[in-house]
Amino acid sequence: VLMTTALGAQNAEKLLNNITKAEAAAADEKKSQKVATWIKLGDTYYKAYQEIRGKVQEGWSVNDVMFTADKAPVSEKQVSVNGIPYYVQSFDFYDLYYNEAGIVAAVVVTKSLDGRDLLVQATNAYIKAAELDVKKSKYDNLKEKLISVRDALVNDGMYNYTVNDIEKAAINFENSLPCSENPVVNAVDTMIVYYTGITYNMLGNLPKAKQYFTKCMEMGYL
C-alpha cells in the first residue's frame, strides 16, 4: 500500500507539472492567440481528470476492479445511503460504491489535484479555443472534446446524486450546460436542465431552481 501511495503521489506531481506548462503557454502573449494552445490546455486538464478518476466503470465487479486498478484502496467501509447499503473503497481521488451484489454502482470523485474543477477548466479552455477558431477549422474536433467533458460532468452528477451528495450533483449538472450551449455543440439536453432545477430545488435554492425550471418551460420540456 505504501508503494502504490508513493507512485500515486509521483503521478499527481507529473500531472500538475503538465498543467503548469500548458497554463504557461496559454499565458504567453503570442501562444495565447493560437487555437492549438488552448486545445492542448483543455486536453491537459481533461487527461489529468481521467488519470485521477481511474479506469473503473459502473457495472464492474469486485474482481474486475482487483485485476484492473493500479492502486490499493486507502480505506474501506460499509455505509447506508437512503436505506441502501453500499460497500465503499476509498482511493486517493475517488470512492467506489459497490451494491450488495458486489457491482460498482457509483464512481465518486472526491478531490482534485489543485482544488480546481479540472472538467470546468477543460471546458473553459476548449471554449476559448472555439472563440479563436474564426475559420471553424477545429470545430469538429472541439465538438467531440466538449461532448466528452459534458458527459463526464453529467456522469459525475449522476453518481453524486446516487450517493446523496445533492449539492455536488447540482454543481456538476450545471457545469455541464456550457458545453452543450456552446455554438460548437449547440445541443442542450433538456433533461439535464431539468435535473439541475430538481437538485437545486432539493437544496432549497429556489432562485436557481426557478431559473432552470423556467428554462425547461422555454425549451418546451415542462
XYZ file of C-alpha atoms in Angstrom:
222
model
C 0.000 0.000 0.000
C 2.870 2.366 0.817
C 4.431 1.711 -2.584
C 1.223 2.341 -4.503
C 0.579 5.508 -2.494
C 4.063 6.787 -3.330
C 3.571 6.016 -7.017
C 0.264 7.848 -6.881
C 1.978 10.915 -5.453
C 4.576 10.864 -8.226
C 1.897 10.634 -10.878
C -0.021 13.529 -9.317
C 3.129 15.663 -9.362
C 3.682 14.839 -13.035
C 0.110 15.816 -13.883
C 0.489 19.112 -12.019
C 3.713 19.847 -13.883
C 1.977 19.192 -17.200
C -0.807 21.588 -16.223
C 1.696 24.260 -15.181
C 3.484 24.028 -18.556
C 0.242 24.167 -20.543
C -1.011 27.126 -18.496
C 2.290 28.948 -19.058
C 1.863 28.536 -22.811
C -1.696 29.890 -22.598
C -0.392 32.902 -20.658
C 2.242 33.674 -23.294
C 1.297 36.682 -25.418
C 1.928 35.002 -28.770
C 0.979 31.428 -27.960
C -2.284 32.551 -26.358
C -3.538 33.613 -29.781
C -3.232 30.087 -31.186
C -6.168 27.675 -31.173
C -3.801 24.739 -30.637
C -2.518 26.250 -27.384
C -5.970 26.239 -25.814
C -6.836 22.801 -27.158
C -3.661 21.437 -25.582
C -4.522 23.147 -22.298
C -8.015 21.641 -22.359
C -6.568 18.227 -23.184
C -4.113 18.531 -20.290
C -6.899 19.290 -17.816
C -9.102 16.512 -19.169
C -6.299 13.931 -19.143
C -5.490 14.881 -15.551
C -9.146 14.340 -14.633
C -9.142 10.931 -16.327
C -5.967 9.928 -14.508
C -7.179 10.844 -11.028
C -10.617 9.362 -11.644
C -9.178 5.986 -12.553
C -10.319 3.397 -15.091
C -13.097 1.722 -13.117
C -16.569 1.913 -14.653
C -20.091 1.426 -13.335
C -21.087 -2.230 -13.613
C -17.644 -3.639 -12.835
C -17.390 -6.424 -10.263
C -15.013 -6.504 -7.313
C -12.830 -8.918 -9.285
C -12.779 -6.588 -12.289
C -11.527 -3.802 -10.035
C -8.910 -6.012 -8.374
C -7.397 -7.015 -11.707
C -7.522 -3.533 -13.234
C -6.941 -0.935 -10.523
C -3.310 0.188 -10.295
C -3.592 1.145 -6.628
C -4.771 -0.399 -3.387
C -7.664 1.349 -1.598
C -6.679 3.752 1.167
C -9.660 2.641 3.281
C -12.840 0.535 3.139
C -16.167 0.831 4.938
C -19.862 -0.032 4.905
C -22.366 2.806 4.511
C -26.091 3.243 4.002
C -27.452 5.831 1.557
C -31.207 6.432 1.699
C -31.568 2.991 3.260
C -29.496 1.272 0.562
C -26.336 -0.500 1.809
C -23.035 0.046 -0.004
C -19.510 -1.218 0.448
C -17.124 1.690 -0.211
C -13.486 1.583 -1.242
C -11.696 4.921 -0.974
C -8.723 5.718 -3.205
C -6.588 8.859 -3.389
C -9.011 10.832 -5.543
C -12.215 8.796 -5.785
C -14.540 6.381 -3.970
C -16.073 3.211 -5.389
C -19.562 2.319 -4.166
C -20.463 -1.383 -4.532
C -24.034 -2.629 -4.210
C -24.976 -5.802 -2.360
C -24.204 -7.878 -5.444
C -20.605 -6.616 -5.405
C -21.072 -4.467 -8.506
C -19.812 -0.880 -8.813
C -22.853 1.387 -8.610
C -21.023 4.723 -8.432
C -17.569 6.161 -9.031
C -17.381 9.359 -6.989
C -14.523 11.820 -7.490
C -13.694 13.137 -4.022
C -10.960 15.698 -4.658
C -8.987 17.430 -7.382
C -5.276 17.899 -7.929
C -5.131 21.578 -7.065
C -8.548 22.413 -5.665
C -9.979 23.461 -9.031
C -12.531 21.510 -11.031
C -10.467 20.035 -13.867
C -13.514 19.466 -16.061
C -14.600 23.093 -15.725
C -11.066 24.191 -16.559
C -11.104 21.940 -19.633
C -14.465 23.382 -20.678
C -13.171 26.938 -20.420
C -10.044 26.114 -22.432
C -11.990 24.421 -25.227
C -14.480 27.298 -25.372
C -11.570 29.753 -25.638
C -10.164 27.659 -28.489
C -13.537 27.813 -30.249
C -13.639 31.606 -29.873
C -10.219 31.899 -31.511
C -11.086 29.463 -34.285
C -12.651 32.042 -36.593
C -12.256 29.734 -39.596
C -14.011 26.940 -37.679
C -11.366 24.514 -38.878
C -11.218 22.756 -35.491
C -14.939 22.790 -34.746
C -15.468 19.056 -35.310
C -12.568 18.232 -33.004
C -13.721 20.712 -30.376
C -17.284 19.416 -30.558
C -16.059 15.923 -29.732
C -13.968 17.211 -26.829
C -16.753 19.357 -25.356
C -19.185 16.443 -25.568
C -16.693 14.219 -23.730
C -16.323 16.790 -20.958
C -20.093 17.290 -20.801
C -20.691 13.556 -20.472
C -18.075 13.289 -17.722
C -19.739 16.097 -15.756
C -23.195 14.572 -16.177
C -21.962 11.135 -15.132
C -20.283 12.610 -12.067
C -23.514 14.433 -11.259
C -25.486 11.198 -11.517
C -23.052 9.433 -9.203
C -23.209 12.317 -6.726
C -26.991 12.023 -6.802
C -26.762 8.261 -6.216
C -24.736 8.741 -3.023
C -26.957 11.655 -1.898
C -24.400 14.426 -2.414
C -27.077 16.667 -3.903
C -25.043 19.872 -3.771
C -22.228 18.405 -5.826
C -24.747 16.805 -8.197
C -26.358 20.195 -8.849
C -22.979 21.816 -9.471
C -21.891 19.113 -11.910
C -25.175 19.199 -13.810
C -24.970 22.987 -14.025
C -21.311 22.934 -15.093
C -22.138 20.574 -17.956
C -24.515 23.054 -19.592
C -21.935 25.480 -21.076
C -20.522 22.549 -23.063
C -23.905 21.858 -24.645
C -24.841 25.505 -25.075
C -21.642 26.444 -26.892
C -22.218 27.012 -30.645
C -19.705 24.258 -31.398
C -22.111 21.689 -29.889
C -25.423 23.605 -29.817
C -27.411 20.710 -28.369
C -28.716 21.446 -24.882
C -30.046 18.369 -23.078
C -33.383 19.466 -21.630
C -33.340 16.577 -19.169
C -30.070 17.800 -17.638
C -31.506 21.306 -17.371
C -34.430 19.700 -15.525
C -32.113 17.702 -13.227
C -30.257 20.917 -12.449
C -33.511 22.539 -11.393
C -34.573 19.464 -9.404
C -31.323 19.250 -7.441
C -31.257 22.959 -6.652
C -34.884 22.674 -5.537
C -33.898 19.789 -3.230
C -31.220 22.061 -1.744
C -33.788 24.781 -1.130
C -32.089 27.120 -3.585
C -35.334 28.397 -5.049
C -33.871 31.158 -7.284
C -31.638 28.610 -9.025
C -34.449 26.067 -9.228
C -36.779 28.674 -10.752
C -34.073 29.676 -13.250
C -33.727 26.154 -14.624
C -37.410 25.202 -14.441
C -38.191 28.391 -16.375
C -35.573 27.422 -18.918
C -37.194 23.996 -19.219
C -40.544 25.618 -19.959
C -38.985 27.925 -22.540
C -37.498 24.841 -24.210
C -40.863 23.066 -24.139
C -39.790 20.388 -21.661
C -42.312 21.312 -18.942
